[in-house]
Coordinates of C-alpha atoms in Angstrom, one line a residue:
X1 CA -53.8 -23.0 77.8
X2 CA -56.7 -25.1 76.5
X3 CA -57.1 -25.2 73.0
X4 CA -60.8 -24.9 71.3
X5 CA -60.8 -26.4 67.7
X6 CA -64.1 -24.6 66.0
X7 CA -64.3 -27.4 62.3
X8 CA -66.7 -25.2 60.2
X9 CA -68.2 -28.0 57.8
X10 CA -69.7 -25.2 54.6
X11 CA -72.4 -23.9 54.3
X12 CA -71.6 -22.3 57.7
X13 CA -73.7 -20.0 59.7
X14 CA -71.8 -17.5 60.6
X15 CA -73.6 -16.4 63.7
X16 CA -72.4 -20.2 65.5
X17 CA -69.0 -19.8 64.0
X18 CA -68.5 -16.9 65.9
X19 CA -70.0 -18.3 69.4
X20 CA -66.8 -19.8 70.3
X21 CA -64.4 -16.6 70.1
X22 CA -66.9 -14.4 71.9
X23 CA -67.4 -15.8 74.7
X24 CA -64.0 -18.1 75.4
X25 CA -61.7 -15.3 74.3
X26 CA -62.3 -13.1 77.5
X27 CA -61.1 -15.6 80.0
X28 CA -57.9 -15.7 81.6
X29 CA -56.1 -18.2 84.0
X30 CA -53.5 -17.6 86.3
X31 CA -52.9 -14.3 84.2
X32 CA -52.4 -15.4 80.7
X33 CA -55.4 -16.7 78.2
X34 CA -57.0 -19.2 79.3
X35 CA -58.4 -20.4 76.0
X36 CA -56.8 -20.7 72.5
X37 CA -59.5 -20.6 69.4
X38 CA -59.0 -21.4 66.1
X39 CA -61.1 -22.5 63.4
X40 CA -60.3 -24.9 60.5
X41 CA -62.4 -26.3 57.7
X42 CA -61.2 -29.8 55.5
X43 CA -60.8 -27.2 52.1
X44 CA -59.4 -24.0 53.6
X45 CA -60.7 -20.8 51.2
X46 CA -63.9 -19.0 51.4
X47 CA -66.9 -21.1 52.7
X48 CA -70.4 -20.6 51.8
X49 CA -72.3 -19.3 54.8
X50 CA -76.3 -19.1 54.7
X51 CA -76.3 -15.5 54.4
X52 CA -75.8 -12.6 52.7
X53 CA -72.1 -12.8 52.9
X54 CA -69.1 -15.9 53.4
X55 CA -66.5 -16.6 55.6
X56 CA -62.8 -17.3 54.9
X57 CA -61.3 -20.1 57.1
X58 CA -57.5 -20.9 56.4
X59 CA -56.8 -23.7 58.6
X60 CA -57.4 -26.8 57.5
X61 CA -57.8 -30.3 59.6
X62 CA -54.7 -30.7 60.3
X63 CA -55.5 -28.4 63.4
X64 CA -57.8 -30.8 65.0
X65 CA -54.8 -33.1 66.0
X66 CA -53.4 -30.1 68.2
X67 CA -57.1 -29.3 70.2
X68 CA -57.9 -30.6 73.5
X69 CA -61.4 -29.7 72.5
X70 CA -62.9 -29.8 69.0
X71 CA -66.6 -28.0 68.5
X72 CA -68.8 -28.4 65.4
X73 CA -70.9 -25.7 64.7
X74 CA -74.2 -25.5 63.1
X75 CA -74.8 -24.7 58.8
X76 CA -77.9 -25.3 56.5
X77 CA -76.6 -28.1 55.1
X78 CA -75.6 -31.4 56.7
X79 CA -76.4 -34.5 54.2
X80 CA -72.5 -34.5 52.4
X81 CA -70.2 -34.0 55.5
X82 CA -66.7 -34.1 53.4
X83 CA -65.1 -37.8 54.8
X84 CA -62.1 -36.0 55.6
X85 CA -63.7 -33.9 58.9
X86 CA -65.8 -37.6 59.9
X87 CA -62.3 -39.1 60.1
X88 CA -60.8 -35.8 62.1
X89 CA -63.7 -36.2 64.4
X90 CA -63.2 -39.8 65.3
X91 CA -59.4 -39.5 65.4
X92 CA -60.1 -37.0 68.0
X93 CA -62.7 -38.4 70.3
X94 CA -60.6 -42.1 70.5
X95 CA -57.5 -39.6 71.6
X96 CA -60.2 -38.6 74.3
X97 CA -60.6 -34.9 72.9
X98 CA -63.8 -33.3 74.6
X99 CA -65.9 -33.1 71.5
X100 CA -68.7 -30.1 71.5
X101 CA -71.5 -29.4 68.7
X102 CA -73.8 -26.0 68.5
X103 CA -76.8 -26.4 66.6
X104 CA -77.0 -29.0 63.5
X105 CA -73.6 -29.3 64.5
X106 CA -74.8 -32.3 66.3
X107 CA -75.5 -33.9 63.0
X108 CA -72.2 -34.0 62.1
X109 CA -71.2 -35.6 65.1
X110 CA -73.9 -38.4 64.6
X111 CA -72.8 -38.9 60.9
X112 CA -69.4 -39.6 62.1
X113 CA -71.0 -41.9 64.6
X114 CA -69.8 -40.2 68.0
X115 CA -73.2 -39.5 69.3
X116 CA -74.5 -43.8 69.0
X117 CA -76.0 -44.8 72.3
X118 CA -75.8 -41.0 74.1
X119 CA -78.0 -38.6 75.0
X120 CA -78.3 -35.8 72.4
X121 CA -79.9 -32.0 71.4
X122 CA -80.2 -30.3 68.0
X123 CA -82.0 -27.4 66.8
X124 CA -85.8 -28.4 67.4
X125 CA -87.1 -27.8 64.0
X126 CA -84.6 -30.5 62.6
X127 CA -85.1 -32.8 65.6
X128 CA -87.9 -34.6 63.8
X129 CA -85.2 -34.9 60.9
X130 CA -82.1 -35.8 62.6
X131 CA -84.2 -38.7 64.6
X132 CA -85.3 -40.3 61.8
X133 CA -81.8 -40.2 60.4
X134 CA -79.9 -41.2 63.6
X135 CA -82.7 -43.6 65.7
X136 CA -79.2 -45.1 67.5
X137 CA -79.0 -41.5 69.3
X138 CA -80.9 -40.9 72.4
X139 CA -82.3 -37.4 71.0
X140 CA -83.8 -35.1 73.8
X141 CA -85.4 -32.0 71.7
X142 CA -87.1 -29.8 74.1
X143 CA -83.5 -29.1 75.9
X144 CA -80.8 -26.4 75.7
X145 CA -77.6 -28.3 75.6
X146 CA -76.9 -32.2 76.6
X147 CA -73.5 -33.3 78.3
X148 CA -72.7 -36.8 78.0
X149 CA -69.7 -38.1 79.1
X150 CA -67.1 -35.7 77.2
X151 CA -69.7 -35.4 74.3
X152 CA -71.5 -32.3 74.5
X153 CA -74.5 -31.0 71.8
X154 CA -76.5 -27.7 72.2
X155 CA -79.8 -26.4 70.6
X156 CA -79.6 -23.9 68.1
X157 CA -78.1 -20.0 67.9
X158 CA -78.4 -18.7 71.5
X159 CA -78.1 -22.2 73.0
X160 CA -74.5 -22.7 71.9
X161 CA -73.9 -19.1 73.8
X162 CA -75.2 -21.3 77.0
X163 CA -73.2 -24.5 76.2
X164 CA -69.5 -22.3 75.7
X165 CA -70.8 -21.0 79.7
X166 CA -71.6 -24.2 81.2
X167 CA -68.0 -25.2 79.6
X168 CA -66.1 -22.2 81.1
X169 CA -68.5 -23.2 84.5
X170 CA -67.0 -26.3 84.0
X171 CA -63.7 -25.6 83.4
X172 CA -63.0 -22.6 85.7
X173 CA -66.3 -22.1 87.8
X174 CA -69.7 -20.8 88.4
X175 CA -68.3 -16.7 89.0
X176 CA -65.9 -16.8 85.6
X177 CA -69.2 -18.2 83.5
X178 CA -71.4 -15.3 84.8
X179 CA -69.0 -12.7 84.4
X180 CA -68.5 -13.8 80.8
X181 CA -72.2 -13.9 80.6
X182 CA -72.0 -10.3 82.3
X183 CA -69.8 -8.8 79.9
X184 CA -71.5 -10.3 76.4
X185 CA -74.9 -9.0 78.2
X186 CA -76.2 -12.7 78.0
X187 CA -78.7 -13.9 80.4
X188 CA -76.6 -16.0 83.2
X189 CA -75.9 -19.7 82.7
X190 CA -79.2 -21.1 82.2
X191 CA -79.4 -25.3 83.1
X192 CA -79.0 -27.2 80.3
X193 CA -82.5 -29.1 81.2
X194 CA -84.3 -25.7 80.2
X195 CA -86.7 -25.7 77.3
X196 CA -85.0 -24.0 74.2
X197 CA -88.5 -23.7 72.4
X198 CA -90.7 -21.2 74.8
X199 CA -93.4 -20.5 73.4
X200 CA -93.8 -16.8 74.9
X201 CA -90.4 -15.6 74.8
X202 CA -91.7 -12.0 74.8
X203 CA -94.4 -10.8 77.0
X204 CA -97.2 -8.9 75.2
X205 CA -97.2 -5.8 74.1
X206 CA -99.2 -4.7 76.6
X207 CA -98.4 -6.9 79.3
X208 CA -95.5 -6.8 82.1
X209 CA -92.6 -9.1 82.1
X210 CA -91.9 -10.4 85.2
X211 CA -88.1 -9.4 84.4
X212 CA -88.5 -7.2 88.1
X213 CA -89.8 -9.8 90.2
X214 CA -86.7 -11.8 89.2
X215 CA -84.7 -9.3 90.3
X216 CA -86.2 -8.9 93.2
X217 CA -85.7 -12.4 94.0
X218 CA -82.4 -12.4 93.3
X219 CA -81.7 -10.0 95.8
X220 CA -83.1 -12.0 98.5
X221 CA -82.1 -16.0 97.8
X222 CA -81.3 -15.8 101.6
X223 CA -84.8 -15.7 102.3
X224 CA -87.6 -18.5 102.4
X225 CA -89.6 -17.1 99.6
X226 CA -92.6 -18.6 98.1
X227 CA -94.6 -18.9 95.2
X228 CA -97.1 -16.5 97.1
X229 CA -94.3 -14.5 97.9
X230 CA -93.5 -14.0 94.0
X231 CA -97.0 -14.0 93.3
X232 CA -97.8 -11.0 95.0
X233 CA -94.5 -8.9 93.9
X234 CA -95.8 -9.7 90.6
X235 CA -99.5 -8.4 91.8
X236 CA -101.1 -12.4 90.0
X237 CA -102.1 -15.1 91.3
X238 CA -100.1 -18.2 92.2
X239 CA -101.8 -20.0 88.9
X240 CA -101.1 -16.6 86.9
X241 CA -97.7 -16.1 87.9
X242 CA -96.3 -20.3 87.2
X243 CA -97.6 -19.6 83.7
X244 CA -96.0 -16.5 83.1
X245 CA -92.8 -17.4 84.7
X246 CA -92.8 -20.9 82.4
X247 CA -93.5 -18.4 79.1
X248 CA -90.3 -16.3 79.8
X249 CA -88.2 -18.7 81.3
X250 CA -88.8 -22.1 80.1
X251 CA -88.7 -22.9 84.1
X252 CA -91.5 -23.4 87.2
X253 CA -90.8 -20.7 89.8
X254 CA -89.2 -22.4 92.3
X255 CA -86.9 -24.4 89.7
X256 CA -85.8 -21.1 88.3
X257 CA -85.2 -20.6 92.4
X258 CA -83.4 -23.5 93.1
X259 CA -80.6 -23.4 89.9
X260 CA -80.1 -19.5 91.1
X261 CA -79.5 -20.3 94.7
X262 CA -77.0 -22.9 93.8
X263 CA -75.4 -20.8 91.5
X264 CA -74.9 -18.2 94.4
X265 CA -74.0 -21.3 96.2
X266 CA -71.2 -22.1 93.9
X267 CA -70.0 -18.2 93.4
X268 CA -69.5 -18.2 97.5
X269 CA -67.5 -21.5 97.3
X270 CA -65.4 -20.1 94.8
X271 CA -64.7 -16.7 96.5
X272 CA -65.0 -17.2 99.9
X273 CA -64.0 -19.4 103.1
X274 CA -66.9 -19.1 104.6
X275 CA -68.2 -22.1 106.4
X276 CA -70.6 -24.9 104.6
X277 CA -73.5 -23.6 107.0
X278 CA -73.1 -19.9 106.1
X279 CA -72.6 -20.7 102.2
X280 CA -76.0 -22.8 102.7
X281 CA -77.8 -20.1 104.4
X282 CA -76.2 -17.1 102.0
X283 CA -77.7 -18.8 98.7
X284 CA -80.8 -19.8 100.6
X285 CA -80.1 -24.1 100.1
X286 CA -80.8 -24.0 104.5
X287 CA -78.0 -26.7 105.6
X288 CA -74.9 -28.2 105.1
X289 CA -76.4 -31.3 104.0
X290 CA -78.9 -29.5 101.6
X291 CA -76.4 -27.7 99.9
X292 CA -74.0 -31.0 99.5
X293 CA -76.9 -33.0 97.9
X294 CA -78.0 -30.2 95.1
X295 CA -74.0 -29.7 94.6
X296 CA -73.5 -33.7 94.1
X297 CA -76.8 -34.1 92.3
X298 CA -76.0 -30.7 90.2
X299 CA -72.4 -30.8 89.3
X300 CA -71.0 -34.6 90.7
X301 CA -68.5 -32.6 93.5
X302 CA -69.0 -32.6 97.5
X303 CA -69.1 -28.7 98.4
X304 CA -65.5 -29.4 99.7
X305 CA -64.4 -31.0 96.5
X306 CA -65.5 -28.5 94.5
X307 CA -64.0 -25.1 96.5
X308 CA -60.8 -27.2 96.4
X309 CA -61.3 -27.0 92.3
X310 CA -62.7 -24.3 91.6
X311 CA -61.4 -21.9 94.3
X312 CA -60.7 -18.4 93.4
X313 CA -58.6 -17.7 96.5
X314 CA -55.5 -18.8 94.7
X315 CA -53.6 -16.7 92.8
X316 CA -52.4 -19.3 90.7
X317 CA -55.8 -20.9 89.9
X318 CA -58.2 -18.0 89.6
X319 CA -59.5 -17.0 86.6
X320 CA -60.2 -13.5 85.9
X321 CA -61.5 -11.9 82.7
X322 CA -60.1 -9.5 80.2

């Protein structure tokens, strides 16, 4: 069982705090948990949160020394991090913990000086902030979550949802993360290069989303569509249809394409043994060769290398969900 250690540094927000239980308590390994969560805090008690209610944590840091991964999640307040949960964070990244941070989380990690010299992602609306704080840190703003090297930072609220999936993906493949997704009717894993500030999240009031012509898409990944394909499902134009598909989804058409078809690509390695060439052509990547360049560029694994991981033919690696 890997064991997630959530350090709630006050005053907490209580909608991150929870982000870790949701969505890593479901998953299950060879028949037993596949995740253990627990949260801890350097003065156990009742913590502040920045709402209308607090939180009580009674762990304290003690817990850190047991995780094999440690996340910090986001709070109002980050300019007196207690020295005791700095210390706890180093201590755990030179044991070579994976260390994880939703929202200003990341701040934490940066004051503790984990983040110097990596690639990084806060909340946008403290990005500004946390750059001029930490100019050592190679911020990227406009992204969902960052991984670098076992160092991993998400944007805020909904991002961290994203970030606990591509950690599940990670950890026990593409088909566990999307049933997770499935069952805390989230949107699938979304790449961690998508833009977390859209600036039309919502179509108008008296417009159509273009939530059916996804759909539709998605039902035929197999095929060689195109953006005039999309375009005339939707009933726009080309020009029309890029610009509405960038409002909802932070993503071009054909990039939104391309990361479904290679997570369809990953779901059939996973549960299948169907050959390179029929996985290719089933998630629409053409070849063999195709499909083991986006896999390498996507994930770092050969198509071979990462069935022999992530395989769910097994009954003793496949994970299944609660």
């Amino acid at each position: 069982m890997h064991r997630i250690v959530v350090v709630a540094v006050p005053p907490v927000t209580a909608f991150d705090l929870s982000i870790p239980e949701l969505i890593f308590t479901p998953v299950e390994a060879g028949g037993q948990p596949a995740y253990d969560i627990r949260v801890c805090t350097a003065e156990p008690g009742i913590l502040r949160s920045g709402g209308a209610f607090d939180v009580s944590v009674h762990r304290g840091l003690e817990a850190v020394a047991e995780a094999d991964t440690v996340m910090v999640t986001g709070g109002a307040g980050r300019e007196d991090v207690p020295p005791a949960v700095l210390t706890a964070l180093r201590e755990a990244a030179a044991a070579g913990k994976r260390i994880a941070s939703i929202c200003t989380g990341a701040f934490v990690l940066a004051e503790a000086g984990l983040l110097e010299g990596r690639r990084a992602t806060t909340y946008w609306a403290k990005s500004d902030v946390f750059r001029r704080r930490y100019p050592a840190v190679r911020l990227e703003p406009d992204v969902l979550f960052v991984e670098d090297g076992p160092v991993l930072t998400s944007a805020g609220l909904a991002a961290g949802i994203d970030l606990c999936l591509h950690m599940i993906r990670s950890d026990h493949g593409a088909a566990a993360a999307n049933e997770v997704a499935r069952l805390a009717v989230v949107a699938p894993v979304r790449p961690g290069g998508q833009a977390q500030f859209i600036e039309t999240p919502l179509p108008a009031e008296t417009g159509i989303s273009l939530t059916e012509t996804r759909a539709w898409a998605l039902q035929r990944l197999d095929q060689q569509l195109t953006l005039t394909d999309l375009a005339r499902h939707a009933h726009n134009s080309v020009r029309t249809l890029t610009r509405r598909f960038r409002d909802e989804t932070g993503l071009s058409p054909l990039q939104w394409l391309l990361h479904q078809r290679i997570i369809r690509a990953r779901e059939l390695l996973e549960s299948t043994d169907l050959p390179m060439d029929v996985v290719a052509a089933r998630s629409g990547l053409g070849s063999a060769d195709s499909l083991r360049q986006h896999l390498v560029r996507r994930v770092g694994l050969t198509p071979t290398a990462y069935r022999r991981s992530f395989t769910r033919l097994s009954e003793h690696q496949e994970p299944v969900i609660r």
